[in-house]
Short mmCIF file of C-alpha atoms in Angstrom, two decimals:
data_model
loop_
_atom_site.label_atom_id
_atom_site.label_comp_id
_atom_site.label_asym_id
_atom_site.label_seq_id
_atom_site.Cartn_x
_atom_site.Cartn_y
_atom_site.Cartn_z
CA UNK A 23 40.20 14.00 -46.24
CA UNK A 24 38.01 11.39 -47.72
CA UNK A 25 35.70 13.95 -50.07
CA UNK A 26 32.49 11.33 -50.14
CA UNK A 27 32.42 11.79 -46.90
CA UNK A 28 33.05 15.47 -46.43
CA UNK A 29 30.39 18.15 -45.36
CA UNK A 30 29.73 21.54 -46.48
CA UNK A 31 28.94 23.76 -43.31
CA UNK A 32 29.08 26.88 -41.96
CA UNK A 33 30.11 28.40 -38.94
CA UNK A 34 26.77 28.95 -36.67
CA UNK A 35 28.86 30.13 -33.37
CA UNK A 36 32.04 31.20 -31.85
CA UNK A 37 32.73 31.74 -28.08
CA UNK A 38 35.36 31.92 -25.63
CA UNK A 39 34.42 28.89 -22.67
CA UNK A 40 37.79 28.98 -21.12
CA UNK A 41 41.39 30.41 -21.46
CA UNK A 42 42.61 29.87 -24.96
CA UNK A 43 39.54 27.74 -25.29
CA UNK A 44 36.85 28.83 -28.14
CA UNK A 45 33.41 26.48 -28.95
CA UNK A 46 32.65 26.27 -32.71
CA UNK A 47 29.06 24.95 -33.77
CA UNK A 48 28.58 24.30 -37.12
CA UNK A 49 25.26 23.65 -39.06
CA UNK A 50 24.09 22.85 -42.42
CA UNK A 51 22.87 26.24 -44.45
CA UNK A 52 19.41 24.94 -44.08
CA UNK A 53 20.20 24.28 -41.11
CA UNK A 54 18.83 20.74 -41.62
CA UNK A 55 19.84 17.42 -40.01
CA UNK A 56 22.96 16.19 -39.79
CA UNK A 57 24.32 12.75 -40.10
CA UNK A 58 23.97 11.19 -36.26
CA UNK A 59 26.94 9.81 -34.48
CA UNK A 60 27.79 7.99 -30.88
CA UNK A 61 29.24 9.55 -27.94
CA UNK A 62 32.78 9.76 -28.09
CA UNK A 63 32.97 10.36 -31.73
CA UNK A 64 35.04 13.01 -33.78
CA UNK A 65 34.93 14.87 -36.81
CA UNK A 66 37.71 16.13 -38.99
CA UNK A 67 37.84 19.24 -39.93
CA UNK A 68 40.03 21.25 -43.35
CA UNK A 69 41.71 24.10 -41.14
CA UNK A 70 42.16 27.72 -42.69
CA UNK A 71 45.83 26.30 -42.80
CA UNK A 72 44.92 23.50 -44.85
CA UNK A 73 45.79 21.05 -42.31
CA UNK A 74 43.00 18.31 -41.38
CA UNK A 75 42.62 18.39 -37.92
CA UNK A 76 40.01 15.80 -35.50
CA UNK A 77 38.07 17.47 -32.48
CA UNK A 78 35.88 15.44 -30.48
CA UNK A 79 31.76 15.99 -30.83
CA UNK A 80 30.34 17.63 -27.34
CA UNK A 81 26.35 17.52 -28.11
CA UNK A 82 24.16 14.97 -28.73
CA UNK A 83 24.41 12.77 -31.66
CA UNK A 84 20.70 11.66 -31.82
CA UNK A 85 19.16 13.68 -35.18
CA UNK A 86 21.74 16.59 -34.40
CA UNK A 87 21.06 19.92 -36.67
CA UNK A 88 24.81 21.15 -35.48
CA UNK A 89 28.29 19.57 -34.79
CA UNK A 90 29.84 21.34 -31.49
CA UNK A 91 33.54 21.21 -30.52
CA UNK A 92 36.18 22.70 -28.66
CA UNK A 93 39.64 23.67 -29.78
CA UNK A 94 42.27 24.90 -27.56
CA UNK A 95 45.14 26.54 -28.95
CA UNK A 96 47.89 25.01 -28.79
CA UNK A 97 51.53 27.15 -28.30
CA UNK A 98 53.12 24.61 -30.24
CA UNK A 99 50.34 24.62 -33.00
CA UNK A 100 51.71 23.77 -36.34
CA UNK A 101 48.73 25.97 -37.30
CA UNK A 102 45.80 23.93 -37.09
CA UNK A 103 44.53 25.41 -33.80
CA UNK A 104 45.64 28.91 -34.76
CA UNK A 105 43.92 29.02 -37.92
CA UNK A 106 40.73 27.66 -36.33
CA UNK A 107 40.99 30.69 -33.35
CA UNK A 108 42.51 33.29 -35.38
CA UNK A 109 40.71 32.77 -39.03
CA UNK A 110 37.37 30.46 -38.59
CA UNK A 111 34.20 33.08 -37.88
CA UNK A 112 30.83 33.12 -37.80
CA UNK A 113 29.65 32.62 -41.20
CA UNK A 114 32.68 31.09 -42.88
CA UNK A 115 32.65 27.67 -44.82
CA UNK A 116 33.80 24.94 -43.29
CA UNK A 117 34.53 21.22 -45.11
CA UNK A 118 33.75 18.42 -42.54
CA UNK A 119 34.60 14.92 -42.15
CA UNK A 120 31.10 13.04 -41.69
CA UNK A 121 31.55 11.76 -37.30
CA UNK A 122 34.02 8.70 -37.05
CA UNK A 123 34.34 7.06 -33.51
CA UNK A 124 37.92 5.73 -32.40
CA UNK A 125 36.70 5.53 -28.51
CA UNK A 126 33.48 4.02 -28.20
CA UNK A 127 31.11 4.50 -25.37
CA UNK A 128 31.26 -0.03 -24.78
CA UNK A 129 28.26 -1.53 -22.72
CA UNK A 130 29.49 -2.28 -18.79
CA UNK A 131 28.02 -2.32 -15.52
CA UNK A 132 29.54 1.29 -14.60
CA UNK A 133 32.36 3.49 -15.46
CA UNK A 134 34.56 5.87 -14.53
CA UNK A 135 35.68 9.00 -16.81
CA UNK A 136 39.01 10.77 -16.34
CA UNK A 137 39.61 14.03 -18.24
CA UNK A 138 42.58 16.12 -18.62
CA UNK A 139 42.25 20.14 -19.95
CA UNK A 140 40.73 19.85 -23.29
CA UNK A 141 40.72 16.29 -23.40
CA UNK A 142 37.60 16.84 -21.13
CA UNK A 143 35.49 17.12 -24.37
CA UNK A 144 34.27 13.46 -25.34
CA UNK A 145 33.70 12.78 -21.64
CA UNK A 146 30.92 15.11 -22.00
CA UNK A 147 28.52 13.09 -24.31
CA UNK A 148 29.65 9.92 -22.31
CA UNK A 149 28.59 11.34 -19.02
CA UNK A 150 25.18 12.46 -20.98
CA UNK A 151 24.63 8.89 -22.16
CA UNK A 152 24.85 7.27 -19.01
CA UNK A 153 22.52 9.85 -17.38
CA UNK A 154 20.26 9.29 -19.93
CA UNK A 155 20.55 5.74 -19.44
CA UNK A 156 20.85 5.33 -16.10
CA UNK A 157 24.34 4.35 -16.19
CA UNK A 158 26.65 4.53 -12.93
CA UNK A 159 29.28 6.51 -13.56
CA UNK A 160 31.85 8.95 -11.88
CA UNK A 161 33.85 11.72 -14.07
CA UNK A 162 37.12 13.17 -12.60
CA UNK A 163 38.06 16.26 -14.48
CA UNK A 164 41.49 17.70 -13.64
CA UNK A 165 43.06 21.13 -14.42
CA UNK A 166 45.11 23.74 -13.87
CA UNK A 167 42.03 26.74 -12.76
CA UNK A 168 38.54 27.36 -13.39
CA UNK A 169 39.42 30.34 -15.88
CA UNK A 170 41.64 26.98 -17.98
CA UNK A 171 38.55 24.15 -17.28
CA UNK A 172 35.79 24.55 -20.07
CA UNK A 173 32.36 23.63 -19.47
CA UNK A 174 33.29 22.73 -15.41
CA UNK A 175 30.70 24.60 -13.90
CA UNK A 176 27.91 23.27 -16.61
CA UNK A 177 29.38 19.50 -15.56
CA UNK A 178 28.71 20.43 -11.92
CA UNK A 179 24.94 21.81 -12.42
CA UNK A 180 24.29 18.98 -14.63
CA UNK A 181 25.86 15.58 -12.97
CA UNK A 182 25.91 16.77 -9.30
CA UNK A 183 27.82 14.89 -7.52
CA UNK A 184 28.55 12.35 -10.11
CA UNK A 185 31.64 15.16 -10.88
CA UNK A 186 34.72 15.99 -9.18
CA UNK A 187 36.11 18.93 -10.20
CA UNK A 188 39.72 19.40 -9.62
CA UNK A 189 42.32 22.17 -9.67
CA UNK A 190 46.02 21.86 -9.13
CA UNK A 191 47.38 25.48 -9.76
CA UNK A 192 50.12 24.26 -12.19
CA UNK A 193 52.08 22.52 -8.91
CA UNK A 194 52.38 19.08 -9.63
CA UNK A 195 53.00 18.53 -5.88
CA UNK A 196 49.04 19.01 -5.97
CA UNK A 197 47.46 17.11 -8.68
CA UNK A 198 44.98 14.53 -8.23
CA UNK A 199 45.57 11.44 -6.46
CA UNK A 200 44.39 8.26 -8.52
CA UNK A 201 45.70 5.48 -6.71
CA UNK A 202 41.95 4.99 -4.69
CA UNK A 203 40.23 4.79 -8.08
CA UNK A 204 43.02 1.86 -9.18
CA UNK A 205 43.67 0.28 -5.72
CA UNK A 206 41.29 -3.01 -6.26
CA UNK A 207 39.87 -3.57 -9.68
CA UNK A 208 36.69 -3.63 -10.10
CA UNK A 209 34.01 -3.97 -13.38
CA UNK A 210 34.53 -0.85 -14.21
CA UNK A 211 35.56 0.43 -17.52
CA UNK A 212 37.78 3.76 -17.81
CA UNK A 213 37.33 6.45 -20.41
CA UNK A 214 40.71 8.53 -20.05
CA UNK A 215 41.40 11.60 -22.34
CA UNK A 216 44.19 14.40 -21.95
CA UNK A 217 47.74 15.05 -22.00
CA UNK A 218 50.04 12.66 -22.03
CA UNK A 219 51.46 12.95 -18.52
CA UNK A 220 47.59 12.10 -17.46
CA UNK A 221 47.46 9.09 -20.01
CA UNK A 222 51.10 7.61 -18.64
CA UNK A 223 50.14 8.04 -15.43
CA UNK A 224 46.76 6.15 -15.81
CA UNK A 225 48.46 3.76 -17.79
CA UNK A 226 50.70 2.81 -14.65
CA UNK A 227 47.88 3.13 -11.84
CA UNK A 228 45.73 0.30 -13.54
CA UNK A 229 48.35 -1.85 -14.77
CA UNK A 230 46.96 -4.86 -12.69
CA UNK A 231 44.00 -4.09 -14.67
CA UNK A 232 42.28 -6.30 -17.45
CA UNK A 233 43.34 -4.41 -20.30
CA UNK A 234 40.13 -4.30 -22.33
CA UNK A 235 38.32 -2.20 -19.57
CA UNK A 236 40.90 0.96 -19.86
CA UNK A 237 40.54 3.24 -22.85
CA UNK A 238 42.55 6.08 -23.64
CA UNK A 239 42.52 9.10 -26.11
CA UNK A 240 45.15 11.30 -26.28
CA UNK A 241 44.51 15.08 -27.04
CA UNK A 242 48.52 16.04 -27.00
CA UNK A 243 50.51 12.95 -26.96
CA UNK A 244 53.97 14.35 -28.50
CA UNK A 245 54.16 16.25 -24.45
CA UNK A 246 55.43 14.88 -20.96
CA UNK A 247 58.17 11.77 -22.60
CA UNK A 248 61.46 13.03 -23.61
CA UNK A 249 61.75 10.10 -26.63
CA UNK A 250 65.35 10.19 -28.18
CA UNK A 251 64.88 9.47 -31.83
CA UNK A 252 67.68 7.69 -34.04
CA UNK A 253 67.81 7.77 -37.72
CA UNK A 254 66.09 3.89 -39.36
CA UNK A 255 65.67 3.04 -43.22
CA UNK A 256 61.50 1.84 -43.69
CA UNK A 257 61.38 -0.57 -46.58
CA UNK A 258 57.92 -0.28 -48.60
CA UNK A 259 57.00 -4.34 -49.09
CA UNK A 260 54.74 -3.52 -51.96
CA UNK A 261 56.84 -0.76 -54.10
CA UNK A 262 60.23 -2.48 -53.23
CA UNK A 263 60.93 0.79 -52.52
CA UNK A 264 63.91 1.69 -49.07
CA UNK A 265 64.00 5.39 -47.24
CA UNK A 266 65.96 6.85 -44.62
CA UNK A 267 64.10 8.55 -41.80
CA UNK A 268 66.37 11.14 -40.28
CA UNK A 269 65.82 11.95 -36.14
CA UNK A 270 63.70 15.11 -37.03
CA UNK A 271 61.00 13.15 -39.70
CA UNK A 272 58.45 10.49 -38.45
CA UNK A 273 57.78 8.06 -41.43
CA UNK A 274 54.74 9.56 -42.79
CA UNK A 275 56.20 12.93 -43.41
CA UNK A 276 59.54 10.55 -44.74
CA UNK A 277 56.63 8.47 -47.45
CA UNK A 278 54.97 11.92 -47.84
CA UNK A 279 57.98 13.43 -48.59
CA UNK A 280 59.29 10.72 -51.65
CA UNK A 281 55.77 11.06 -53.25
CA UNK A 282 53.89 8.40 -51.65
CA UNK A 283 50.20 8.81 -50.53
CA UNK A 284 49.46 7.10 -46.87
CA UNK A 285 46.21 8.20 -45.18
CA UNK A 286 46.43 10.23 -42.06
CA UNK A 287 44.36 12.87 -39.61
CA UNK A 288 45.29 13.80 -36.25
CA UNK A 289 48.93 12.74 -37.00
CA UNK A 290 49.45 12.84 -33.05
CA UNK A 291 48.80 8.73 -32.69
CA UNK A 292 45.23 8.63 -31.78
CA UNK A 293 43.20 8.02 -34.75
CA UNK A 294 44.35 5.49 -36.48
CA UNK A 295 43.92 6.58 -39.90
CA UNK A 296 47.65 5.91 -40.52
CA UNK A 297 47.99 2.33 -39.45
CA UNK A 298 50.11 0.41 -42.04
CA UNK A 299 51.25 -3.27 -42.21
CA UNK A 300 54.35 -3.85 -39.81
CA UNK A 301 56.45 -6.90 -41.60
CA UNK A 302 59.63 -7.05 -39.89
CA UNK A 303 61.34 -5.13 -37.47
CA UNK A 304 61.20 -3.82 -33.75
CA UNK A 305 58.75 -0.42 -33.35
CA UNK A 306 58.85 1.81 -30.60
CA UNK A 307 55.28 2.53 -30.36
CA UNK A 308 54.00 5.94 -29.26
CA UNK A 309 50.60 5.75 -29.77
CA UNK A 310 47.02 4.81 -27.84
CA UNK A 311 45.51 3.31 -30.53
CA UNK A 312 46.84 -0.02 -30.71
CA UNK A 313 46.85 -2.95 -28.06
CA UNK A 314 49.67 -5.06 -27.14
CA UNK A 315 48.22 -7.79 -29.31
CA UNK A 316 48.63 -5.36 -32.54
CA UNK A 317 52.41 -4.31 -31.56
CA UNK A 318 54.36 -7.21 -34.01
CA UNK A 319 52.07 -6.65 -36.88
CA UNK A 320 50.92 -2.77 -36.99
CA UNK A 321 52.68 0.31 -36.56
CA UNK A 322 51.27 4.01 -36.89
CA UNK A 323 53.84 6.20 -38.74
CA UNK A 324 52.56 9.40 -38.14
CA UNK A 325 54.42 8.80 -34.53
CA UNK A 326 55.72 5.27 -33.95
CA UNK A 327 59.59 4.58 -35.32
CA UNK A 328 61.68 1.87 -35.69
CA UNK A 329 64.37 0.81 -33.10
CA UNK A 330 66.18 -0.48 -36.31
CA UNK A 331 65.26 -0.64 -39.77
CA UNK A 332 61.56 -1.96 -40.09
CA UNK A 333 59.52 -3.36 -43.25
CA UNK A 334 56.22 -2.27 -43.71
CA UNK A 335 53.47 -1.62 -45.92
CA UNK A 336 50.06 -0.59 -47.02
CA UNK A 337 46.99 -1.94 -45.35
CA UNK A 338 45.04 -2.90 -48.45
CA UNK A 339 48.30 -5.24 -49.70
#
C-alpha cells in the first residue's frame, strides 16, 4: 500500500444488508472531509489479516465526510473478507488507500448496467450519476434471492423502473436472459460487474460489439473457468534474473517469493496495479483489465501465465 496515499480512519458503522453481506462506513476522527472521488471508484483497504484488499465506493464522491462499502465473505477467503466480517468493528482503525478508479463512469448517450451479487456495488454510484444527470440508463441486477441481493429493494424505491431486479434461485436453468439487451448494437455503453460466469457470458453476448463501449469489473474472477495451469520459467529483463513458476504459484507470488518487490492489490486481475512489461512470450491472459491491443506487450502476474516461458519486466524500465 502506497503510505502517501494512505488514510487514517475509523470504523463509523457496521451492518448486515444481505446474507454474508456487511456495509462498513468509515470517517475521519473529526469526522471531516474526505478526499472526493468518481463513481465507480475503489479504495484499498489493510485487512486485520494484513492483506490489502479493494472494495468499490457506494456513496457519493462529491465532498464525502465517509467512504461506504460492501464486503461479502467469501468461503474461499484467503482471509481478507473474514478478517473484515469477523475482526473490523465499530471504532477500530482502519489504514485506507486514498479512492483510485479502474472503471470509469465515460460520457455516452445512455447505458446499460449489469450487476452480479456483490459486484452490484459500483453500479450504485453509476446509476446515481446518471439520475442526477439525467442520463438514460437501465440497471439489471441478478441474484440468487432477496435475503443474498444487498441494497435491491433501496435500487427499486430509488430508480423505479429504471431497475430490474432479478432472482434465479441458484438454478441456472433460470437466470437472466441477455441476448435482447445484445441482439442489435446500439450506442450504448455497458458497465458489467460480478462473477465470472456473468462477465464470460457478457463477454460472448456482445461480441459483435465495438469493444470500447463494454466494460467489465470482476469481483471473483478465479470462479466459473476450470484453467489447467502448466509449470513456465519468467525471465526478469532488468535483473537478468530466470524463475520457475510451478502449477500452484502465479508469478507474483513466484517474484514475491525470490525477494523481489512488484506492486499489487486485488491480486484477482482487476486492478491493474500489477501490470509489468511483457517482452517475449505467449500469455494466457485471465484478467479484465487489459484490451486486446495490450495482450503482446502487458501481462498481469497476479493471474495471467505463460503458455511457455515468457520475458518480462518492470514497468518503470
Amino acid at each position: 500500500m502506497n503510505e502517501s496515499n494512505a488514510l487514517n480512519l475509523l470504523v463509523s458503522q457496521k451492518k448486515q444488508v444481505a446474507k454474508d453481506i456487511l456495509e462498513f462506513q468509515f470517517a475521519a476522527e473529526d469526522e471531516s472531509e474526505l478526499p472526493s472521488f468518481q463513481p465507480g471508484s475503489h479504495i484499498a483497504i489493510a485487512t486485520p489479516c494484513g492483506a490489502n484488499r479493494q472494495y468499490s465506493l457506494i456513496n457519493d464522491g462529491n465532498k464525502p465526510t465517509l467512504y461506504q462499502i460492501a464486503v461479502k465473505l467469501e468461503p474461499q477467503s484467503r482471509g481478507g473478507s473474514q478478517s473484515l466480517h469477523e475482526q473490523l468493528n465499530v471504532g477500530h482503525s482502519v489504514i485506507v488507500q486514498r479512492p483510485d478508479n479502474s472503471f470509469p463512469l465515460v460520457d455516452a448517450p445512455g447505458y446499460l448496467f449489469i450487476g452480479g451479487g456483490i459486484g452490484i456495488t459500483p453500479l450504485i454510484g453509476m446509476a446515481r450519476a446518471c439520475q442526477s444527470s439525467g442520463k438514460s440508463f437501465r440497471l439489471i441486477y441478478c441474484a440468487r434471492s432477496e435475503e443474498h441481493a444487498a441494497y435491491w429493494q433501496d435500487l427499486k424505491n430509488t430508480f423505479d423502473d429504471s431497475v430490474v431486479v432479478h432472482f434465479d434461485g441458484g438454478d441456472p436453468e433460470e437466470v437472466y436472459d441477455f441476448w435482447d439487451e445484445f441482439m442489435i448494437p446500439n450506442s450504448d455503453h455497458v458497465y458489467c460487474c460480478g462473477p465470472r460466469p456473468l462477465m464470460d457470458e457478457i463477454k460472448a453476448l456482445s461480441g459483435h460489439w465495438p469493444e470500447q463501449q463494454i466494460h467489465f469489473e470482476d469481483f471473483n474472477p478465479q470462479s466459473g473457468r476450470d484453467y489447467v495451469n502448466i509449470p513456465f520459467t519468467v525471465s526478469i529483463k532488468s535483473t537478468g534474473e530466470s524463475f520457475e513458476v510451478g502449477d500452484s504459484a502465479t508469478i507474483l507470488e513466484t517474484l514475491r517469493g525470490q525477494g523481489l518487490r512488484v506492486p499489487s492489490s486485488c491480486e484477482s486481475g482487476t486492478c491493474g496495479s500489477c501490470k509489468m512489461k511483457l517482452l517475449s512470450g505467449s500469455v494466457e491472459h485471465r484478467d479484465f483489465v487489459l484490451e486486446s491491443d495490450e495482450y503482446e506487450s502487458a501481462i498481469m502476474v497476479c493471474v495471467s501465465r505463460g503458455k511457455g516461458d515468457i520475458e518480462i519486466d518492470f514497468e518503470d524500465y
